[in-house]
mmCIF file with all atom_site columns, C-alpha atoms in Angstrom:
data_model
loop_
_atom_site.group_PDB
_atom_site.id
_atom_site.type_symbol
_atom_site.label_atom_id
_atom_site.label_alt_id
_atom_site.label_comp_id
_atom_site.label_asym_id
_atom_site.label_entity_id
_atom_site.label_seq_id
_atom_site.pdbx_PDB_ins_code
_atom_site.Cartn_x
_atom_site.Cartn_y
_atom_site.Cartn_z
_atom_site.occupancy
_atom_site.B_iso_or_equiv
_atom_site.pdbx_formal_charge
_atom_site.auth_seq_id
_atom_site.auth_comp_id
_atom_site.auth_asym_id
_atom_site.auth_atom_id
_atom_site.pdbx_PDB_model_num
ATOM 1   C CA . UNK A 1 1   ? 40.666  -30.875 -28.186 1.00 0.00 ? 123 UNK A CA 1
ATOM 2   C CA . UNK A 1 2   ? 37.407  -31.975 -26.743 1.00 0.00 ? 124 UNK A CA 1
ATOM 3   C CA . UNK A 1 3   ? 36.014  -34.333 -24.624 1.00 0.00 ? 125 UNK A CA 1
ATOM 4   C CA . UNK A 1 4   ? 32.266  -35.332 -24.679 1.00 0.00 ? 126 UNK A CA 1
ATOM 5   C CA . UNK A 1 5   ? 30.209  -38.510 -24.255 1.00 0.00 ? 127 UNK A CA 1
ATOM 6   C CA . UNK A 1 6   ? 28.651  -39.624 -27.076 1.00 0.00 ? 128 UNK A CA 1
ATOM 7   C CA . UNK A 1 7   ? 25.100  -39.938 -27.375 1.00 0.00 ? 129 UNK A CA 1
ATOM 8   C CA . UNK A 1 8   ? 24.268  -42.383 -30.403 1.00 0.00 ? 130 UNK A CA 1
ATOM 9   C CA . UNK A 1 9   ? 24.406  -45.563 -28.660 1.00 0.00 ? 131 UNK A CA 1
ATOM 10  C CA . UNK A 1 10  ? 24.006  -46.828 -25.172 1.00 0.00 ? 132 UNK A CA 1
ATOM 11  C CA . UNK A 1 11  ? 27.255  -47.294 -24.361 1.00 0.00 ? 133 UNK A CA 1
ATOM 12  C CA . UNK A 1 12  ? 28.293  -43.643 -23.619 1.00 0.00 ? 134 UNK A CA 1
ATOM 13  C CA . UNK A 1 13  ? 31.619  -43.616 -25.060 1.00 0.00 ? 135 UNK A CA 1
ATOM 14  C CA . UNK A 1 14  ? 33.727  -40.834 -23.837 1.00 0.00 ? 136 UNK A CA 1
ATOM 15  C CA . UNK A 1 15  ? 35.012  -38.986 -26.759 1.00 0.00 ? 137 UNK A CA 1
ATOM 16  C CA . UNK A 1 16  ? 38.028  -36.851 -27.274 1.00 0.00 ? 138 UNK A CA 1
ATOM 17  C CA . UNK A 1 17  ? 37.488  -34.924 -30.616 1.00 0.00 ? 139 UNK A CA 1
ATOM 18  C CA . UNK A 1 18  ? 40.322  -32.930 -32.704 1.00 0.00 ? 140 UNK A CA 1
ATOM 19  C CA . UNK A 1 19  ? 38.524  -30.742 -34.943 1.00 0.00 ? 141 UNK A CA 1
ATOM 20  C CA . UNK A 1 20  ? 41.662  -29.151 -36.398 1.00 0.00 ? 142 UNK A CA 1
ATOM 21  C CA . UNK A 1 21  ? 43.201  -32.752 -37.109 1.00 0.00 ? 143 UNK A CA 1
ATOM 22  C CA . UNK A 1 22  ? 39.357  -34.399 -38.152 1.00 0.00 ? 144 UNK A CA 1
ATOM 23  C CA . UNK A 1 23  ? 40.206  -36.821 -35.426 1.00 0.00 ? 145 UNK A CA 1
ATOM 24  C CA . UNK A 1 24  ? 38.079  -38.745 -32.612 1.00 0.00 ? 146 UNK A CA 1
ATOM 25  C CA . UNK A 1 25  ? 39.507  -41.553 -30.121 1.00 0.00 ? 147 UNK A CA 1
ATOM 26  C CA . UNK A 1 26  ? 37.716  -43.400 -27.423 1.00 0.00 ? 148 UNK A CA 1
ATOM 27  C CA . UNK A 1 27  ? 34.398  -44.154 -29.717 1.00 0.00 ? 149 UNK A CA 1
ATOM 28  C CA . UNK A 1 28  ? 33.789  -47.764 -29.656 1.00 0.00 ? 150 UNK A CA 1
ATOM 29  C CA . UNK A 1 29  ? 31.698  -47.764 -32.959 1.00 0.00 ? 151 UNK A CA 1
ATOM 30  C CA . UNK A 1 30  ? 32.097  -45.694 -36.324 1.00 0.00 ? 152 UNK A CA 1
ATOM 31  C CA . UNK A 1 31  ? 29.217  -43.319 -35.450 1.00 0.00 ? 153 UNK A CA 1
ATOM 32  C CA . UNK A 1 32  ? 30.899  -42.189 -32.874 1.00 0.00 ? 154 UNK A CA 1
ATOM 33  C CA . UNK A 1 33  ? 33.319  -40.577 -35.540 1.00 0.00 ? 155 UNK A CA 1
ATOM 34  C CA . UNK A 1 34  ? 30.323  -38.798 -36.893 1.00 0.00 ? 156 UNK A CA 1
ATOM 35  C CA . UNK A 1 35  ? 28.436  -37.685 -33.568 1.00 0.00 ? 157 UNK A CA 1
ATOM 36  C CA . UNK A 1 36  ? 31.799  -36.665 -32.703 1.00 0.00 ? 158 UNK A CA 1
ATOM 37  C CA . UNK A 1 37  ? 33.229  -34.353 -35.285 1.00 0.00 ? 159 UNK A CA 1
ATOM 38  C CA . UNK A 1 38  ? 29.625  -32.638 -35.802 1.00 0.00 ? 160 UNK A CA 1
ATOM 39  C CA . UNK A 1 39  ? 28.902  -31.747 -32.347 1.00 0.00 ? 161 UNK A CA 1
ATOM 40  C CA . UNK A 1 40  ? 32.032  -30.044 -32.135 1.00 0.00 ? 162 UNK A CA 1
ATOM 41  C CA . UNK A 1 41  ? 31.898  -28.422 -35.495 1.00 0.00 ? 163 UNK A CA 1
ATOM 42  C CA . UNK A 1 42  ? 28.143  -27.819 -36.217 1.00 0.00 ? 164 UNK A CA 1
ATOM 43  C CA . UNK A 1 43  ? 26.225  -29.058 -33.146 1.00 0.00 ? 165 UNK A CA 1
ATOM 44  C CA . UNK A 1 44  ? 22.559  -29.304 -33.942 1.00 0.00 ? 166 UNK A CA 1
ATOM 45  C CA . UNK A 1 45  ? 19.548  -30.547 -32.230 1.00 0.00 ? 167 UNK A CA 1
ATOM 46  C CA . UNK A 1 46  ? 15.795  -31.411 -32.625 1.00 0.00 ? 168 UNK A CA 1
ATOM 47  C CA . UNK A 1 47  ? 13.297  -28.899 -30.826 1.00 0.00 ? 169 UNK A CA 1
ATOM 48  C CA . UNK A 1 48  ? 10.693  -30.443 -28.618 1.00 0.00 ? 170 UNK A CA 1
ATOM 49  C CA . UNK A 1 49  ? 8.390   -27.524 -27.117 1.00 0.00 ? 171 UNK A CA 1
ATOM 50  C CA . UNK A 1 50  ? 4.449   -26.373 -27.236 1.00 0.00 ? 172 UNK A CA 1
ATOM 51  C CA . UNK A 1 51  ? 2.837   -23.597 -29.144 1.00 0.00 ? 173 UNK A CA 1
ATOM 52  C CA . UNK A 1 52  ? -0.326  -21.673 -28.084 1.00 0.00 ? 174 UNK A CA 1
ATOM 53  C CA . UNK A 1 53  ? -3.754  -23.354 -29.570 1.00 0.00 ? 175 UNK A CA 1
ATOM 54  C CA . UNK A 1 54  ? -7.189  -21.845 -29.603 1.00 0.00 ? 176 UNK A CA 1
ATOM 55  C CA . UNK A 1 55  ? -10.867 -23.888 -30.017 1.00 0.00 ? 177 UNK A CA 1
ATOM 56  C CA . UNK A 1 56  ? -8.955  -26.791 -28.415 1.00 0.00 ? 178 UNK A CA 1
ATOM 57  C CA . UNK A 1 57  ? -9.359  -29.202 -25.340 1.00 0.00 ? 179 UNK A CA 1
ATOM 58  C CA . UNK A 1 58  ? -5.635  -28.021 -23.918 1.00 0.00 ? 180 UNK A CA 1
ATOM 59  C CA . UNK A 1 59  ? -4.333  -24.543 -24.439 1.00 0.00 ? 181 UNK A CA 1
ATOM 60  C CA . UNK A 1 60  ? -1.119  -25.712 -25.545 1.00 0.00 ? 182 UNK A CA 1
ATOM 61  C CA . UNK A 1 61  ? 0.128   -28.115 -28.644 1.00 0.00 ? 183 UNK A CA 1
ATOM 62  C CA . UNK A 1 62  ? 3.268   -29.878 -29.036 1.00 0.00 ? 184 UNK A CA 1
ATOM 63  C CA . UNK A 1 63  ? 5.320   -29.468 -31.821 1.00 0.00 ? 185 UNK A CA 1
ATOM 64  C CA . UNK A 1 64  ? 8.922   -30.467 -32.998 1.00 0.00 ? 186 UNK A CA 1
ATOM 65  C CA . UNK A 1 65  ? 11.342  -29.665 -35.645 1.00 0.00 ? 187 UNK A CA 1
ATOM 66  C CA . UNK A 1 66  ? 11.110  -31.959 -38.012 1.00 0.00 ? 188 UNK A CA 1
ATOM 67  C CA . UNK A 1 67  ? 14.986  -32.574 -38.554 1.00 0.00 ? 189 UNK A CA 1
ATOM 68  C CA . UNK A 1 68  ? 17.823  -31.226 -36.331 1.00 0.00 ? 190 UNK A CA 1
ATOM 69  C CA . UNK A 1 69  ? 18.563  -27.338 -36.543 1.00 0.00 ? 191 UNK A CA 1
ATOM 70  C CA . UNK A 1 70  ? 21.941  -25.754 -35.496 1.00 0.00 ? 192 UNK A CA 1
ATOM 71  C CA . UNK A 1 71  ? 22.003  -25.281 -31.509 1.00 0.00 ? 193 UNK A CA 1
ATOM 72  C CA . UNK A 1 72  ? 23.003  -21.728 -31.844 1.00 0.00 ? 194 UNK A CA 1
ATOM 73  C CA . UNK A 1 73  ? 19.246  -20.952 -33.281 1.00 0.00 ? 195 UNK A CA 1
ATOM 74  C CA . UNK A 1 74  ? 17.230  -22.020 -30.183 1.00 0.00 ? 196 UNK A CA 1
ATOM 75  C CA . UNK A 1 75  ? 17.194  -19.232 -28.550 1.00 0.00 ? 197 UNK A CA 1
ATOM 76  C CA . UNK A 1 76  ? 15.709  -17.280 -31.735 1.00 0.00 ? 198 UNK A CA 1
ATOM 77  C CA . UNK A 1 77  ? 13.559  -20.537 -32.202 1.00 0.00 ? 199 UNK A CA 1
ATOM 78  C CA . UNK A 1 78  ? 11.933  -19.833 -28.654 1.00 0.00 ? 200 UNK A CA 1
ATOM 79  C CA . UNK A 1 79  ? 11.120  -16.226 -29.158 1.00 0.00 ? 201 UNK A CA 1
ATOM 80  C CA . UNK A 1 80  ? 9.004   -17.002 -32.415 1.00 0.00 ? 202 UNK A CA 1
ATOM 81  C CA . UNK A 1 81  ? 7.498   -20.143 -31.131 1.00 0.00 ? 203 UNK A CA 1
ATOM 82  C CA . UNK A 1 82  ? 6.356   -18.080 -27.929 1.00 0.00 ? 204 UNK A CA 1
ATOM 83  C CA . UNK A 1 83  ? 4.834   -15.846 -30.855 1.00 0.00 ? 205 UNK A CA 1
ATOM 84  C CA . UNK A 1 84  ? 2.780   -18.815 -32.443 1.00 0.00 ? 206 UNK A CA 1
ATOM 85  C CA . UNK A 1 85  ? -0.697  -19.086 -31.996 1.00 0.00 ? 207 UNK A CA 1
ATOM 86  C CA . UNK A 1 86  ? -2.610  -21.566 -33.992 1.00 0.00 ? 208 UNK A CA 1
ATOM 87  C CA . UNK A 1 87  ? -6.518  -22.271 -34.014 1.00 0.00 ? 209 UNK A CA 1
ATOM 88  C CA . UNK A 1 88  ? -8.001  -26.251 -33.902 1.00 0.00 ? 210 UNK A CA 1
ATOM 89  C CA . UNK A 1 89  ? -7.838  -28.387 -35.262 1.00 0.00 ? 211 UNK A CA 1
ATOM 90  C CA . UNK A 1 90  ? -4.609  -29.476 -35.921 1.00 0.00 ? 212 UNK A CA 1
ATOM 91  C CA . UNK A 1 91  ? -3.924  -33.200 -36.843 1.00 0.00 ? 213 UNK A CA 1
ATOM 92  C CA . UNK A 1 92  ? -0.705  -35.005 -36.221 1.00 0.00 ? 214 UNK A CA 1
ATOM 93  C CA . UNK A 1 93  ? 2.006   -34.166 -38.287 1.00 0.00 ? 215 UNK A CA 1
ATOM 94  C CA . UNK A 1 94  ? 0.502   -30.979 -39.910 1.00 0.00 ? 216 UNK A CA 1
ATOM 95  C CA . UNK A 1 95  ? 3.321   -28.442 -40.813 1.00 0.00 ? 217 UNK A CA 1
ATOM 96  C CA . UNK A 1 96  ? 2.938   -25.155 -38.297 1.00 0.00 ? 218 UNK A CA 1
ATOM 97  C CA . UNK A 1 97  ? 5.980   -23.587 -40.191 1.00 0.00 ? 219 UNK A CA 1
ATOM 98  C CA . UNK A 1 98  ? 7.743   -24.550 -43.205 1.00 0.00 ? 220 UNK A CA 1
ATOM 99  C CA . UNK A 1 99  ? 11.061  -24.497 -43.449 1.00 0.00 ? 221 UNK A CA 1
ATOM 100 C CA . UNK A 1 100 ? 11.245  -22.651 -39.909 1.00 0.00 ? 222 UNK A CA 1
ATOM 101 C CA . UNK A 1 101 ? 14.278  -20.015 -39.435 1.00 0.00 ? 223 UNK A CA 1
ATOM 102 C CA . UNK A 1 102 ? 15.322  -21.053 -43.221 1.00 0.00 ? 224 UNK A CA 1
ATOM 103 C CA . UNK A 1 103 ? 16.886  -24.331 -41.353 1.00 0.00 ? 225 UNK A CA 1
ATOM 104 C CA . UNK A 1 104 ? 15.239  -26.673 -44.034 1.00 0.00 ? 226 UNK A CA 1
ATOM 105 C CA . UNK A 1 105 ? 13.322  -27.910 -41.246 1.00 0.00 ? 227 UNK A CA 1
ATOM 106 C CA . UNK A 1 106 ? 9.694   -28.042 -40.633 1.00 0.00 ? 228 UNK A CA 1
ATOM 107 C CA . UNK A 1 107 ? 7.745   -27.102 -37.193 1.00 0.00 ? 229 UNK A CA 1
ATOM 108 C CA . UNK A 1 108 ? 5.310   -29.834 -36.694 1.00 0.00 ? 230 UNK A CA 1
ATOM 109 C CA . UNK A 1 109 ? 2.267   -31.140 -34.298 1.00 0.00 ? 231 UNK A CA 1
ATOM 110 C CA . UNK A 1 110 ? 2.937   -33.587 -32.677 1.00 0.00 ? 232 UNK A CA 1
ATOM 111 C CA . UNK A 1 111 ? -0.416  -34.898 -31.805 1.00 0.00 ? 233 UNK A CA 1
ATOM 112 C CA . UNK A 1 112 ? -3.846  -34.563 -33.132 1.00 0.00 ? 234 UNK A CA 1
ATOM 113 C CA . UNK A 1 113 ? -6.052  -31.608 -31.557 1.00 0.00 ? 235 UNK A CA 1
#
């Protein structure tokens, strides 16, 4: 058993997930259930950090994943981003990586540059 405050909504609901059973109480919508049963199973999360950029008016860029990766790659994330060095320009939206850390998920700019 678990307890965690859900995230999806603004209400906050405080969540006590089962993952043996597949059950979750205290949700006060159905995707609650969801939020619920993969954040204790598989917990993922979108990665919001900069990259080095050269020939450019800041010296760093922003970039994102471009779906949620599993939590328990952001540390590995972090050491190759903090290897990245890309040159301008760089539009919004342009992939960096594909597929980065074979997640299925892109690395992408989040703003032109």
């Amino acid at each position: 058993m678990k307890t965690l405050t859900c995230i999806v909504c603004p209400k906050g609901c405080t969540l006590t997930v089962d993952a043996v059973r597949g059950s979750v109480t205290g949700n006060g919508c159905s995707r609650g259930t969801d939020y619920g049963l993969n954040e204790v199973k598989n917990p993922t999360r979108v990665l919001t950090t900069t990259v080095a950029i050269e020939n450019a008016i800041h010296p760093r860029l922003p970039v994102k994943t471009s779906a949620s990766i599993p939590k328990g790659k952001l540390t590995e994330a972090m050491t190759v981003i903090g290897t990245i060095r890309v040159t301008a320009p760089v539009q919004l939206g342009d992939v960096i990586i594909p597929n980065f850390l074979n997640t299925g998920a892109d690395l992408v700019a989040c703003r032109n540059m």
